[in-house]
Amino acid sequence: SMDQLARPGALVSGKVTFSDGKQADWYLDQQGRLGVVPKEQGYKPAAMDVQEFQLALQHELAKLGF
């Protein structure tokens, strides 16, 4: 999902739930870098989850003109 109001220092931000049910906040900064902040400290999503998330995010951002 996307936040209505982006977090400070970000162009856009939102939340993601990975296939194992773990959640994270994400953001795209002013330089176009993607950051993911897991709710559970030390959590690392599976590589396939990250790839699926990035593709879905690209699709959503394209709809918004990014």
Short mmCIF file of C-alpha atoms in Angstrom, two decimals:
data_model
loop_
_atom_site.label_atom_id
_atom_site.label_comp_id
_atom_site.label_asym_id
_atom_site.label_seq_id
_atom_site.Cartn_x
_atom_site.Cartn_y
_atom_site.Cartn_z
CA SER A 1 0.00 0.00 0.00
CA MET A 2 0.99 3.64 -0.39
CA ASP A 3 0.83 6.26 2.32
CA GLN A 4 -1.38 9.29 1.65
CA LEU A 5 1.40 11.46 3.05
CA ALA A 6 4.96 10.32 2.36
CA ARG A 7 7.34 9.96 5.27
CA PRO A 8 9.82 12.85 5.73
CA GLY A 9 12.60 12.84 3.12
CA ALA A 10 10.76 10.43 0.80
CA LEU A 11 9.04 10.97 -2.52
CA VAL A 12 6.60 8.17 -1.75
CA SER A 13 6.27 5.59 1.01
CA GLY A 14 3.98 2.83 2.16
CA LYS A 15 3.64 -0.60 3.70
CA VAL A 16 4.19 -4.12 2.39
CA THR A 17 3.24 -7.55 3.70
CA PHE A 18 5.43 -10.38 2.43
CA SER A 19 4.27 -13.94 1.70
CA ASP A 20 5.26 -15.12 5.19
CA GLY A 21 2.98 -12.49 6.76
CA LYS A 22 5.83 -10.26 7.97
CA GLN A 23 5.36 -6.54 7.42
CA ALA A 24 7.66 -3.67 6.53
CA ASP A 25 7.51 0.01 5.71
CA TRP A 26 9.04 1.06 2.40
CA TYR A 27 10.07 4.39 0.92
CA LEU A 28 11.58 5.85 -2.23
CA ASP A 29 14.00 8.66 -1.40
CA GLN A 30 14.83 11.84 -3.34
CA GLN A 31 17.62 10.00 -5.24
CA GLY A 32 15.28 7.20 -6.29
CA ARG A 33 16.67 4.64 -3.83
CA LEU A 34 14.28 2.11 -2.36
CA GLY A 35 14.43 1.51 1.37
CA VAL A 36 12.63 -1.22 3.30
CA VAL A 37 12.28 -1.04 7.10
CA PRO A 38 10.97 -4.30 8.57
CA LYS A 39 8.63 -4.14 11.57
CA GLU A 40 10.55 -7.04 13.14
CA GLN A 41 14.18 -6.13 13.77
CA GLY A 42 16.61 -8.30 11.80
CA TYR A 43 13.95 -9.65 9.44
CA LYS A 44 15.06 -10.26 5.85
CA PRO A 45 12.37 -11.19 3.29
CA ALA A 46 12.99 -14.00 0.81
CA ALA A 47 14.64 -12.94 -2.45
CA MET A 48 11.55 -13.97 -4.43
CA ASP A 49 9.35 -11.79 -2.19
CA VAL A 50 11.64 -8.80 -2.73
CA GLN A 51 11.55 -9.31 -6.49
CA GLU A 52 7.74 -9.57 -6.54
CA PHE A 53 7.44 -6.48 -4.33
CA GLN A 54 9.75 -4.45 -6.59
CA LEU A 55 7.79 -5.42 -9.72
CA ALA A 56 4.46 -4.56 -8.07
CA LEU A 57 5.87 -1.26 -6.81
CA GLN A 58 7.20 -0.34 -10.27
CA HIS A 59 3.75 -1.00 -11.71
CA GLU A 60 2.02 1.17 -9.08
CA LEU A 61 4.55 3.99 -9.39
CA ALA A 62 4.19 3.98 -13.19
CA LYS A 63 0.45 4.56 -12.74
CA LEU A 64 1.33 7.66 -10.70
CA GLY A 65 3.80 8.96 -13.31
CA PHE A 66 7.06 8.06 -11.56
#
